[in-house]
mmCIF file of C-alpha atoms and ligand atoms in Angstrom:
data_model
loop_
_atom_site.group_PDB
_atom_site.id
_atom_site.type_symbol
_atom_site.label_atom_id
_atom_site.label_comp_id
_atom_site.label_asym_id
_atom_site.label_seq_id
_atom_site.Cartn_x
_atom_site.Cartn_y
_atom_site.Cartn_z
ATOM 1 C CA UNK A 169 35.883 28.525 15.361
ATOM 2 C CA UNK A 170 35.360 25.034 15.848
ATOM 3 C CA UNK A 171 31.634 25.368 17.100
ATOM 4 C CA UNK A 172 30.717 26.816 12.922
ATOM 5 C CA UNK A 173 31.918 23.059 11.554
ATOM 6 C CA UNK A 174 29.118 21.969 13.851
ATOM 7 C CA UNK A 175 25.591 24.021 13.475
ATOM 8 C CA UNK A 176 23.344 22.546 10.694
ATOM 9 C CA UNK A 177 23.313 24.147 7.188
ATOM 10 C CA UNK A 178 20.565 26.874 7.632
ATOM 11 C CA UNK A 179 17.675 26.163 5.003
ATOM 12 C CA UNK A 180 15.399 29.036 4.680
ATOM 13 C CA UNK A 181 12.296 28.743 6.354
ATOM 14 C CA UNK A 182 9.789 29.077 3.107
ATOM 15 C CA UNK A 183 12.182 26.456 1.765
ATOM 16 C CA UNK A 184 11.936 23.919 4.235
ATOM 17 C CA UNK A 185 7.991 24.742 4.874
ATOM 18 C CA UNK A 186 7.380 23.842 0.997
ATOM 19 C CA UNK A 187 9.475 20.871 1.137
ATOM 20 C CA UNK A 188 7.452 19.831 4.697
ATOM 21 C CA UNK A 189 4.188 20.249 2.898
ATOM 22 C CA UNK A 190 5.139 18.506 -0.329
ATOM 23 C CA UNK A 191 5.132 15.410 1.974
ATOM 24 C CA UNK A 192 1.351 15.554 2.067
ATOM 25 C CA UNK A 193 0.922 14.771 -1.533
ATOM 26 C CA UNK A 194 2.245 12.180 -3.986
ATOM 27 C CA UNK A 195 1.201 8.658 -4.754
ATOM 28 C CA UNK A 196 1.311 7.573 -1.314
ATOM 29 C CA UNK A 197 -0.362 9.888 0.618
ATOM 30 C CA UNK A 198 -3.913 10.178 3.041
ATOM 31 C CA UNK A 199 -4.261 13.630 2.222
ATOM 32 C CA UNK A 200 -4.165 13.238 -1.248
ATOM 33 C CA UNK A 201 -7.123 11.520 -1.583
ATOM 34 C CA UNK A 202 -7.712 9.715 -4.730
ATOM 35 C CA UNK A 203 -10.682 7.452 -3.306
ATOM 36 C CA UNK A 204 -14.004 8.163 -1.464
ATOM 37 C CA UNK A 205 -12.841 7.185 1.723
ATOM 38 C CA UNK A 206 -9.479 8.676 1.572
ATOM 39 C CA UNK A 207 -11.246 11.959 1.024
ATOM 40 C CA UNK A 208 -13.702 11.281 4.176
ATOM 41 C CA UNK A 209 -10.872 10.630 6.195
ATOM 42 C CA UNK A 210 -8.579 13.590 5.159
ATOM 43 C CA UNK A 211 -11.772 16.271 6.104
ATOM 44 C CA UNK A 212 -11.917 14.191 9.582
ATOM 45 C CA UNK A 213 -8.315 15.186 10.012
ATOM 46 C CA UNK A 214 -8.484 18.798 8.816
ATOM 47 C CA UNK A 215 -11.117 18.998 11.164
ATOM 48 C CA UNK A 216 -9.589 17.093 13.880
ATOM 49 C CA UNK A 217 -6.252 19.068 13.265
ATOM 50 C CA UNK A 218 -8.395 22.579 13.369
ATOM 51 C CA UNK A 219 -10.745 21.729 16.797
ATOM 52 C CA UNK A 220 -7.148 20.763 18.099
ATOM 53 C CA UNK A 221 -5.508 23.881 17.391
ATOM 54 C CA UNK A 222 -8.351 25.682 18.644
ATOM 55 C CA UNK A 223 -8.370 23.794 22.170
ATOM 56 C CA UNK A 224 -4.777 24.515 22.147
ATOM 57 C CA UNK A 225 -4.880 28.085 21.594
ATOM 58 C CA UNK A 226 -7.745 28.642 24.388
ATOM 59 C CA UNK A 227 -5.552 26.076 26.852
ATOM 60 C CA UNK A 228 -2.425 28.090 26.104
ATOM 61 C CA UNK A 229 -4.430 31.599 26.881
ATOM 62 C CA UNK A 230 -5.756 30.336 29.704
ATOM 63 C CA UNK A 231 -2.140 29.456 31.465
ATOM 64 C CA UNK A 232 -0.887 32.800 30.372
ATOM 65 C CA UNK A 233 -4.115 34.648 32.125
ATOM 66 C CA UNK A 234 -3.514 32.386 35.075
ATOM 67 C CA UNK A 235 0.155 32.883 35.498
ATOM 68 C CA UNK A 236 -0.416 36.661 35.232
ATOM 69 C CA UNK A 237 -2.812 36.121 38.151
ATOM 70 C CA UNK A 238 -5.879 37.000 36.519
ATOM 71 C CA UNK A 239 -8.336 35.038 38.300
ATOM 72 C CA UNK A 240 -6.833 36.050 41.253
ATOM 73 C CA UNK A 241 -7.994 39.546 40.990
ATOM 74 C CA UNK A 242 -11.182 38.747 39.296
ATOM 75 C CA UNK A 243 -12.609 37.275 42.545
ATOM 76 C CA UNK A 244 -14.844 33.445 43.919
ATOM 77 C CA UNK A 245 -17.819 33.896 41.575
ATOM 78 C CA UNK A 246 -15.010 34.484 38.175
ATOM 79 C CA UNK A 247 -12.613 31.802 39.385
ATOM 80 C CA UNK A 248 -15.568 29.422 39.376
ATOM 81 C CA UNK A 249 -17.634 30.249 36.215
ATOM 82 C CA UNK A 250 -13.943 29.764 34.580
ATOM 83 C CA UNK A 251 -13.400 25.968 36.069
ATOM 84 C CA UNK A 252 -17.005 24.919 34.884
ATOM 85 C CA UNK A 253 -17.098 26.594 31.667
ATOM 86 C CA UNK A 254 -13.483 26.063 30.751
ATOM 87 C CA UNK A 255 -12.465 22.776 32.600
ATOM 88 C CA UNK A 256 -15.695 21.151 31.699
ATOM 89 C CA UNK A 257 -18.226 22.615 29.746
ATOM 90 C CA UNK A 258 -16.336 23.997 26.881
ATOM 91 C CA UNK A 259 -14.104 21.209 26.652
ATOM 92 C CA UNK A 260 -17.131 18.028 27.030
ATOM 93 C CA UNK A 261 -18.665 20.400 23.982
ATOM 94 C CA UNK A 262 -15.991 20.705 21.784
ATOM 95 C CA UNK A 263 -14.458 16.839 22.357
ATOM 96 C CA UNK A 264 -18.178 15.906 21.882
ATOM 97 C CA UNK A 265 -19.202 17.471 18.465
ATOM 98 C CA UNK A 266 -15.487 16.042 17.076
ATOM 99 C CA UNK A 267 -16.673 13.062 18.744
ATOM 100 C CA UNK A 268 -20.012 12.795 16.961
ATOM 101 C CA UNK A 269 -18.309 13.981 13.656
ATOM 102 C CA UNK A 270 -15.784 11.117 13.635
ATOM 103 C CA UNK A 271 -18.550 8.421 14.509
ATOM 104 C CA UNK A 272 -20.748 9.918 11.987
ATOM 105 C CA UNK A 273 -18.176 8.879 8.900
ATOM 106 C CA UNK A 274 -18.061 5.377 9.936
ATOM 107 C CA UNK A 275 -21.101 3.972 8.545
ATOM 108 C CA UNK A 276 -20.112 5.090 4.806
ATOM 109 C CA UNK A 277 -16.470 3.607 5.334
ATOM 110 C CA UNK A 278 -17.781 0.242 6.485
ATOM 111 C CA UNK A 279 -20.431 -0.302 3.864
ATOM 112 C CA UNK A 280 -20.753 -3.422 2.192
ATOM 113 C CA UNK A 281 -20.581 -3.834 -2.098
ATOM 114 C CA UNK A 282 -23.203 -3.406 -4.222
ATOM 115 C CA UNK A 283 -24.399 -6.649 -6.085
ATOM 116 C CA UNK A 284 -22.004 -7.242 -8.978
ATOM 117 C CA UNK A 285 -19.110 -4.971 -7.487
ATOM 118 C CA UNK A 286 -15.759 -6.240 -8.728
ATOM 119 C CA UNK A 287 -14.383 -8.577 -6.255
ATOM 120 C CA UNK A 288 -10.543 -8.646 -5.599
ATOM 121 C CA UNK A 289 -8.663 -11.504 -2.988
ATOM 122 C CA UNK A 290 -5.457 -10.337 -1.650
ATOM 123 C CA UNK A 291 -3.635 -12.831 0.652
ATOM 124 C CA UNK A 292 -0.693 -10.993 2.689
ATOM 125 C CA UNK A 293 2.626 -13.108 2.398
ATOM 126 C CA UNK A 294 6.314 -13.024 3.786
ATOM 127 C CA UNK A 295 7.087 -10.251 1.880
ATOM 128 C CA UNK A 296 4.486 -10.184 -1.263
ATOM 129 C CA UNK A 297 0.851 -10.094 -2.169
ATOM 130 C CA UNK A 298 -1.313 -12.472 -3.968
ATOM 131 C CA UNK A 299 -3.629 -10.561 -5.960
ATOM 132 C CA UNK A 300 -6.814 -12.690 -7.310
ATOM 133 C CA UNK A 301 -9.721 -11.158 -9.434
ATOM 134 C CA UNK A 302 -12.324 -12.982 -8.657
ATOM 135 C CA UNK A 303 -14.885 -11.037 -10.589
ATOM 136 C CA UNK A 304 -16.689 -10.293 -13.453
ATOM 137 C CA UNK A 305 -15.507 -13.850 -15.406
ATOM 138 C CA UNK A 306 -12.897 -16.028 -15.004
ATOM 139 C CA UNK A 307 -10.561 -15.582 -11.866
ATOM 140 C CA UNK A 308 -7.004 -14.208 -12.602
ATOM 141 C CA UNK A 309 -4.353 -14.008 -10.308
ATOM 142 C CA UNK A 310 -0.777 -11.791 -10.600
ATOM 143 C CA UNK A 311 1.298 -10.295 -7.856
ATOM 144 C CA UNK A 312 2.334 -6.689 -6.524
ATOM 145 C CA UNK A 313 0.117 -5.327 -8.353
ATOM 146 C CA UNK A 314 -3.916 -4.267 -8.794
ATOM 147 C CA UNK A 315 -5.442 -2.170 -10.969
ATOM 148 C CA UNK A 316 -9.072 -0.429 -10.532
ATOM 149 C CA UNK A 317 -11.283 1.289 -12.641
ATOM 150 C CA UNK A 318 -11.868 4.945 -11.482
ATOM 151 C CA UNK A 319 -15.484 5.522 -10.347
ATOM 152 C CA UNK A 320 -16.093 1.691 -9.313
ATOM 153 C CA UNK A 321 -16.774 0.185 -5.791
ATOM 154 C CA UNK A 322 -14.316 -2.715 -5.746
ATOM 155 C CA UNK A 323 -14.812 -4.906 -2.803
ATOM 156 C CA UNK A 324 -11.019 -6.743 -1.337
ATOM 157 C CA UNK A 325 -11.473 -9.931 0.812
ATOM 158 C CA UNK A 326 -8.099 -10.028 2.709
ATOM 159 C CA UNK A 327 -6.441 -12.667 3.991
ATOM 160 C CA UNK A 328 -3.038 -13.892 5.568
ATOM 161 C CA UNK A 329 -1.149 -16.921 4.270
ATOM 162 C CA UNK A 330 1.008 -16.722 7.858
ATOM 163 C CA UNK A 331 1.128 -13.948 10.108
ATOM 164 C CA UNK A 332 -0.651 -10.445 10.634
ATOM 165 C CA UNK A 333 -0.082 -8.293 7.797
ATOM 166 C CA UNK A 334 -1.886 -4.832 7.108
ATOM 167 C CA UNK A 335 -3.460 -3.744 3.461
ATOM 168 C CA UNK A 336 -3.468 0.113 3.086
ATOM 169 C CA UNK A 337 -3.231 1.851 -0.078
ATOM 170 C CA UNK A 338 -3.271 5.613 1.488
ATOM 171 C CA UNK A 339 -4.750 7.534 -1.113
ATOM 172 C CA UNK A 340 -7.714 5.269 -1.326
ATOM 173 C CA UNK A 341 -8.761 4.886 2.087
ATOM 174 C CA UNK A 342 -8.286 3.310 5.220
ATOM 175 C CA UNK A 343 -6.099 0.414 6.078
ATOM 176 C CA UNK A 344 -7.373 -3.262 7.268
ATOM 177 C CA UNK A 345 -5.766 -6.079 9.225
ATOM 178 C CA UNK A 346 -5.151 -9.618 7.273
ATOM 179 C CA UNK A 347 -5.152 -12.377 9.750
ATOM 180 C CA UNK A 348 -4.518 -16.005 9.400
ATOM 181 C CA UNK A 349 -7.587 -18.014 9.053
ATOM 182 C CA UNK A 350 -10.107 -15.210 9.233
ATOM 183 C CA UNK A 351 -11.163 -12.932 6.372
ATOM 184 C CA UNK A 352 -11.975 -9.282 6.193
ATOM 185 C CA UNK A 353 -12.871 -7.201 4.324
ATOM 186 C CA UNK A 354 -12.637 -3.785 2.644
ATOM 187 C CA UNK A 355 -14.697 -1.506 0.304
ATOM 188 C CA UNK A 356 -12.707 1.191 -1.865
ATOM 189 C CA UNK A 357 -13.676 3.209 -4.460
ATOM 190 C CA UNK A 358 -11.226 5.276 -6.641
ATOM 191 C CA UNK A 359 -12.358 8.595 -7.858
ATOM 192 C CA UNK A 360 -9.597 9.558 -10.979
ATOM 193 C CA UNK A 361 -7.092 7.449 -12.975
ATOM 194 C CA UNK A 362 -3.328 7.871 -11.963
ATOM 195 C CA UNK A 363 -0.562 5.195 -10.142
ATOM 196 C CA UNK A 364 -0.616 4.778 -6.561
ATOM 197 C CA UNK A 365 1.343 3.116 -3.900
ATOM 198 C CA UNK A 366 -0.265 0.369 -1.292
ATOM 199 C CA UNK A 367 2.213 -1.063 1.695
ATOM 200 C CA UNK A 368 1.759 -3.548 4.432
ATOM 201 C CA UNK A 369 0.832 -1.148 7.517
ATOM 202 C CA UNK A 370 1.471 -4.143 10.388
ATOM 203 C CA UNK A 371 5.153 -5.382 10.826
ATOM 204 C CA UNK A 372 5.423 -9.012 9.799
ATOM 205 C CA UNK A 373 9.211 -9.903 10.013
ATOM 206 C CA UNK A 374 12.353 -8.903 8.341
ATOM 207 C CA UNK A 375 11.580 -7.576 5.408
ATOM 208 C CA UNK A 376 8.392 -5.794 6.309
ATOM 209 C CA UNK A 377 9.447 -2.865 4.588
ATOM 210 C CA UNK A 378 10.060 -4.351 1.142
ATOM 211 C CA UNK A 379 6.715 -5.205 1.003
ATOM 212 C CA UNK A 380 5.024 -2.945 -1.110
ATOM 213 C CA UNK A 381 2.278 -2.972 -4.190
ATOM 214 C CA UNK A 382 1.573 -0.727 -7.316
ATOM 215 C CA UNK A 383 -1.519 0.571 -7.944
ATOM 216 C CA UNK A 384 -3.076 1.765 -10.937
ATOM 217 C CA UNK A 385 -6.449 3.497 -11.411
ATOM 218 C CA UNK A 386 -7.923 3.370 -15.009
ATOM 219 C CA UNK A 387 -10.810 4.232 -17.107
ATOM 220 C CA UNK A 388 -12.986 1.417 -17.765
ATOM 221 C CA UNK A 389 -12.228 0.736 -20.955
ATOM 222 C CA UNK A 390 -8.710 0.548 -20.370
ATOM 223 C CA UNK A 391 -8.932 -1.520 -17.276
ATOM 224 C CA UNK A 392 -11.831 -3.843 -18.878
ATOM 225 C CA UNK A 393 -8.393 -4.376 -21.781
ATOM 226 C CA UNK A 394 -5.637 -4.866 -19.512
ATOM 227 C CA UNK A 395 -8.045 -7.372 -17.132
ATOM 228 C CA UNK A 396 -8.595 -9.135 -20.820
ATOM 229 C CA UNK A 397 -4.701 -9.163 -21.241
ATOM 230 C CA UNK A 398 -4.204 -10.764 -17.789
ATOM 231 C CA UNK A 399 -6.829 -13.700 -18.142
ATOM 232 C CA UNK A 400 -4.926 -14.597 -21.458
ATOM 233 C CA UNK A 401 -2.237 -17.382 -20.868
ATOM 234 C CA UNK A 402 1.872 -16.509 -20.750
ATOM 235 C CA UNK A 403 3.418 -15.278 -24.271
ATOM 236 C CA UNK A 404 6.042 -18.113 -24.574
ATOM 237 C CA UNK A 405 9.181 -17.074 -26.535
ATOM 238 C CA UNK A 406 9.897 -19.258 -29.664
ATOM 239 C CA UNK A 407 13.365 -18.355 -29.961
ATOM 240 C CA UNK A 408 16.782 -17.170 -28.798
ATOM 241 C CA UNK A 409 17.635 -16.252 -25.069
ATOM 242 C CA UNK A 410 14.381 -16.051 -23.928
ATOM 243 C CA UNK A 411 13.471 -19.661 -24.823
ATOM 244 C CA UNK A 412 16.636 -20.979 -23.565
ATOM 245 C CA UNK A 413 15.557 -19.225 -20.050
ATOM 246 C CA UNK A 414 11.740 -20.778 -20.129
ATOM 247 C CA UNK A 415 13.465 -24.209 -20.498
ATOM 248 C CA UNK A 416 16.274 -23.163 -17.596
ATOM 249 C CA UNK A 417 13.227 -22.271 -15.961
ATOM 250 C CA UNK A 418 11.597 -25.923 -15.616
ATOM 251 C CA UNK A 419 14.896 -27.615 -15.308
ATOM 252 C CA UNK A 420 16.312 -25.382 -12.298
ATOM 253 C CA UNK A 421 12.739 -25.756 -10.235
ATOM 254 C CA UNK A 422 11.204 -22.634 -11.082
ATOM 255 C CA UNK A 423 8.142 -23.783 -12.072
ATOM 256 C CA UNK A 424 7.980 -26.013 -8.761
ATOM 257 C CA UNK A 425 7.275 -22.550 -7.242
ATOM 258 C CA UNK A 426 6.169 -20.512 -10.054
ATOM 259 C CA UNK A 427 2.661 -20.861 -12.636
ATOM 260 C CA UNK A 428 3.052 -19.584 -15.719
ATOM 261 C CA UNK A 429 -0.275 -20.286 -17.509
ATOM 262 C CA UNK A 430 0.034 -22.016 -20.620
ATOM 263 C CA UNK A 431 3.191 -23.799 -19.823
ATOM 264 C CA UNK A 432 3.765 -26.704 -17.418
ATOM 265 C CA UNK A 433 4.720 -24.725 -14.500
ATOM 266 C CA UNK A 434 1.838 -24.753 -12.163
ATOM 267 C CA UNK A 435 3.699 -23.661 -8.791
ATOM 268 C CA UNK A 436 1.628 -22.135 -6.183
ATOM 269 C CA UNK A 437 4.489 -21.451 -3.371
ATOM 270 C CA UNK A 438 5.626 -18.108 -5.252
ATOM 271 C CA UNK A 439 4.082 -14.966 -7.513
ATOM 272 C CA UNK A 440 1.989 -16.660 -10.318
ATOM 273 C CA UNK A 441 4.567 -15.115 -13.347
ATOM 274 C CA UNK A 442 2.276 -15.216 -16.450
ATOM 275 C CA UNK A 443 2.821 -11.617 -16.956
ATOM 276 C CA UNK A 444 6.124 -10.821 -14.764
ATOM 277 C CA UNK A 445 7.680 -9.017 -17.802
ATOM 278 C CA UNK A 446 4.556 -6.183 -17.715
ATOM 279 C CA UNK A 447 4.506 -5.751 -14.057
ATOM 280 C CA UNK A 448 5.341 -2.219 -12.904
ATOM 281 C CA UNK A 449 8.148 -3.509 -10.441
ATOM 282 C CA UNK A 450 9.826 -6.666 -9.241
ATOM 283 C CA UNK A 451 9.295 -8.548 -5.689
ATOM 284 C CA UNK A 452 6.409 -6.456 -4.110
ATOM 285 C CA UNK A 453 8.302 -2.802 -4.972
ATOM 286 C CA UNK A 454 11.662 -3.890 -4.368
ATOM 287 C CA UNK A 455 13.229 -3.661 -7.845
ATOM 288 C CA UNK A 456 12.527 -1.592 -11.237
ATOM 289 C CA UNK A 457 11.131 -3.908 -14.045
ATOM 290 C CA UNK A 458 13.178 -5.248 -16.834
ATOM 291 C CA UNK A 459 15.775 -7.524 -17.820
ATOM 292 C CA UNK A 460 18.463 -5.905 -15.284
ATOM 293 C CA UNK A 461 16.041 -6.642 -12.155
ATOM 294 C CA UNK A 462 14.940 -9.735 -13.239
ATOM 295 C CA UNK A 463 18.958 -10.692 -13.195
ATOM 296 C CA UNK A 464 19.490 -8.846 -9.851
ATOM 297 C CA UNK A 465 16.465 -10.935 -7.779
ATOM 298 C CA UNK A 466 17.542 -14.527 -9.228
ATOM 299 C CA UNK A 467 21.408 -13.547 -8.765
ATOM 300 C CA UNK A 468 21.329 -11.791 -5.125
ATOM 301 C CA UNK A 469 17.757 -12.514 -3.718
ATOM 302 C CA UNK A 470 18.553 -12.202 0.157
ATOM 303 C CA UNK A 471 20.630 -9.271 -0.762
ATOM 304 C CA UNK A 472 17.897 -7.309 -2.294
ATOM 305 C CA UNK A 473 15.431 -8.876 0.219
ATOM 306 C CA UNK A 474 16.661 -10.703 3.390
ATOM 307 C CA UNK A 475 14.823 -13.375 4.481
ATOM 308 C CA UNK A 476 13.195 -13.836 0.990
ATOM 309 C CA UNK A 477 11.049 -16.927 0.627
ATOM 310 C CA UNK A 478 13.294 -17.699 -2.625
ATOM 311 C CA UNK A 479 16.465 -19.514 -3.148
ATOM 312 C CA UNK A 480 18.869 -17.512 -4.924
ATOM 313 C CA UNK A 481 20.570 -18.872 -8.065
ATOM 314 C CA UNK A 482 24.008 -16.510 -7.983
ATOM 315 C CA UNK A 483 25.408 -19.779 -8.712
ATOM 316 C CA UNK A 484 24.171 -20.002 -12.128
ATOM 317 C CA UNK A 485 26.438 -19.273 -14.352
ATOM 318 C CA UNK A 486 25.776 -15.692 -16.204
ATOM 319 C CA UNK A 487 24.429 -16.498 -19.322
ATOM 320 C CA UNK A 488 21.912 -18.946 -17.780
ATOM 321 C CA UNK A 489 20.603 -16.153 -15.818
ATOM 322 C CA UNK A 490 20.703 -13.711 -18.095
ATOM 323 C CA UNK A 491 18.733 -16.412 -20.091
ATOM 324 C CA UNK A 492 16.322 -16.610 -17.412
ATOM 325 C CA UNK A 493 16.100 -12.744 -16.989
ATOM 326 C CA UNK A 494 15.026 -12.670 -20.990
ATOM 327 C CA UNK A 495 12.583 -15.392 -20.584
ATOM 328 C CA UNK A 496 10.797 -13.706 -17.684
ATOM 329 C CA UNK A 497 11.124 -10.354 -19.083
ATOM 330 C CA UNK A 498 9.077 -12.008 -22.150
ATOM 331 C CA UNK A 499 6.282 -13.121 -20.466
ATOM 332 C CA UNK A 500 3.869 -9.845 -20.888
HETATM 333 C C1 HEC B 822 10.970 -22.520 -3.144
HETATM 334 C C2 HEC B 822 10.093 -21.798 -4.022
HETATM 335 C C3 HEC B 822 10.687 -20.956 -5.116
HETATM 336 C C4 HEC B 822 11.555 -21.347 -6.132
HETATM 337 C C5 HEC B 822 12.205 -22.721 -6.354
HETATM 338 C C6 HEC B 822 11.709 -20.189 -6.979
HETATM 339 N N1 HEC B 822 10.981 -19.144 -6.490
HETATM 340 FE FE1 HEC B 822 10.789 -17.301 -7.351
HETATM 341 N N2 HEC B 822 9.731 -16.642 -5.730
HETATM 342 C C7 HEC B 822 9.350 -17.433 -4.655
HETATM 343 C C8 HEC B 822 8.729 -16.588 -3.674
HETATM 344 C C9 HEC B 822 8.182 -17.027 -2.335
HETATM 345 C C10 HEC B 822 8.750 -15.286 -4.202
HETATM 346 C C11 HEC B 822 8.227 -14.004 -3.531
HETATM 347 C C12 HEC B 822 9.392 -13.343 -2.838
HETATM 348 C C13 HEC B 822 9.098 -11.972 -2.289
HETATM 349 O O1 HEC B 822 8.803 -11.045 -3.069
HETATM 350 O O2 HEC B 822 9.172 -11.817 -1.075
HETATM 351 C C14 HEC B 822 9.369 -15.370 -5.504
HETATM 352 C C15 HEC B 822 9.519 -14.270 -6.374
HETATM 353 C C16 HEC B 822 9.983 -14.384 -7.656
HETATM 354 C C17 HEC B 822 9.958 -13.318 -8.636
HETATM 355 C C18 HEC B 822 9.368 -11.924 -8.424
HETATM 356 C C19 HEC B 822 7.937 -11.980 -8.857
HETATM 357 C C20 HEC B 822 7.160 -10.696 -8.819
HETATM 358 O O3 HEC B 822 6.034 -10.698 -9.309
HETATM 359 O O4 HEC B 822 7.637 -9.689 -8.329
HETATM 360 C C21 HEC B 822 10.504 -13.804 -9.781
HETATM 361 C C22 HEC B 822 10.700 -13.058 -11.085
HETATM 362 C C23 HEC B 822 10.896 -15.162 -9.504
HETATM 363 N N3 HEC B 822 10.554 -15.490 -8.223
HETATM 364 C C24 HEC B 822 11.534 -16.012 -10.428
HETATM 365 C C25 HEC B 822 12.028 -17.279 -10.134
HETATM 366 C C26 HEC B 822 12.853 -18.053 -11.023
HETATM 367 C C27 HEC B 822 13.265 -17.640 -12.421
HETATM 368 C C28 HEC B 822 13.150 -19.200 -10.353
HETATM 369 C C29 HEC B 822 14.038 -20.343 -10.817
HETATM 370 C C30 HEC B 822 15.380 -19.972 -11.264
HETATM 371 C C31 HEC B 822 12.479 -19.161 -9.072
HETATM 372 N N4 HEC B 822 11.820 -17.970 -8.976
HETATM 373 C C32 HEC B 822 12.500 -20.163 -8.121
HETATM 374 C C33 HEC B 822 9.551 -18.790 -4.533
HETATM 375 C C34 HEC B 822 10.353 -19.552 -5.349
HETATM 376 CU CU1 CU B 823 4.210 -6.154 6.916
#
């Protein structure tokens, strides 16, 4: 009686095989490829995944021959042909051609952009990523978040502002390392529209995994727009709450931190927060947009992220911050 409080709820086996499988797609997933190398990579895996199931299969028939004594009764001459043909020739063949396949995809993933490629700097930070379009124009720079246009080679030059951090976006390709003091450097190319995920694949401290980006894929005339949108300075608020917050925002030390183009804060310690109010989430993933998130990060920063380059402001009294949370949810 007391043993049927303890077994596991039983899920039925189609239902917990669809629910396995639905892991491999969504907007964070290498074999879901939305990108050119994302798809290279997720054929080297079905292929990797079939030649290992294969080897398997042949290792596991060969135990079951052997522990029913097969060779035994087959005789020398048998017993030999099967060590060189199955301990070494079968196996140098097969680990060979997957060998020569894998090698084989590199040179397309490691390519270098093609003259007048968008060009995007993203500097890894404890926990957030600086996100500068260098290219075509004027640079911009935002935070969290990049958009692409589908069908375009953009070319990322990575960098870290303090220790090793990792830039992957999964459905685009593979990751790359962002050091301090050395650049690198990664070609992707997006294939459809849709919104994407990116994370830092390399721990870097405490909050490691609240350190994550959006990523949107456009058509080019929507992305050529909403690049136009970015390189325009901050909407400032002329009245009410919100311009209360923008001047709580200079006099508590935001804009120390904090550039908002087109007002006096030129911070570069922080996200630049031209356009924080149109951003698809708050503090690199961490918190929906709006008004209510905005509140949340200034009120219990290390709460929501620990170790948060950031001082909080929960000492503010409520209607400063909600102030504050209007003013940045303005900027857009
Ligand atoms: C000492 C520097 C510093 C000060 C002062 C500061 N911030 Fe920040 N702020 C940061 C850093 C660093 C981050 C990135 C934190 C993270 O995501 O890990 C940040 C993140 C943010 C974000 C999230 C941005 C995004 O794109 O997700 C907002 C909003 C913000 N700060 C608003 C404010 C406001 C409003 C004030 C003043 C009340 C303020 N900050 C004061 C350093 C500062
Ligand atoms: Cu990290």
């Amino acid at each position: 009686m007391g043993l049927s409080s303890r077994t596991s709820p039983r899920v039925p086996a189609p239902i917990a095989c669809a629910a396995w499988l639905s892991g491999c797609a969504g907007p964070q997933s290498a074999l879901d490829p939305a990108g050119r190398g994302a798809e290279r990579l997720a054929e080297l895996f079905w292929w990797m995944a079939g030649g290992a199931a294969v080897v398997w299969l042949a290792v596991a028939a060969l135990a079951v021959y052997a522990v029913r004594g097969g060779a035994r009764r087959a005789g020398g001459g048998a017993q030999r042909a099967l060590i060189v043909w199955g301990g070494a020739v079968v196996p140098t063949l097969v680990l060979g051609a997957l060998l020569a396949y894998g090698l084989s995809i590199l040179p397309g993933l490691l390519a270098s952009a093609p003259p007048g490629a968008l060009r995007i700097s993203v500097t890894g930070e404890q926990w957030w990523w600086r996100v500068r379009y260098e290219s075509p124009g004027e640079a911009v720079e935002l935070a969290n978040e990049i958009r692409l246009p589908a069908g375009e080679p953009v070319e990322f030059t990575l960098r870290s502002a303090d220790v090793l951090h990792s830039f992957w976006i999964p459905s685009l390709g593979g990751k790359m390392d962002m050091f301090p003091g050395r650049e690198t450097r990664l070609l992707l190319e997006p294939t459809r529209p849709g919104r994407l995920r990116g994370v830092c694949a390399e721990y870097c401290g405490e909050s490691h995994a609240l350190m994550a980006f959006d990523v949107v894929v456009l058509e080019k005339p929507e992305f050529a727009r909403w690049l136009a949108a970015q390189r325009r300075p901050a909407a400032v608020p002329a009245g009410g709450a919100a311009a209360r917050g923008g001047e709580l925002f200079g006099a508590n030390g935001c804009a120390a931190c904090h550039t908002v183009r087109g007002t006096g804060a030129d911070g570069v310690v922080g996200p630049d927060l031209t356009h924080a109010g149109g951003r698809l989430s708050i503090a690199a993933g961490t918190l929906p947009p709006g008004r209510a998130g905005f509140g949340r990060w200034l009120a219990k920063t290390h709460e929501v992220k620990p170790g948060a380059l950031m001082p909080h402001f929960g000492m503010l009294p409520p209607e400063d911050l909600t102030a504050l949370a209007a003013y940045l949810e303005a900027l857009r």
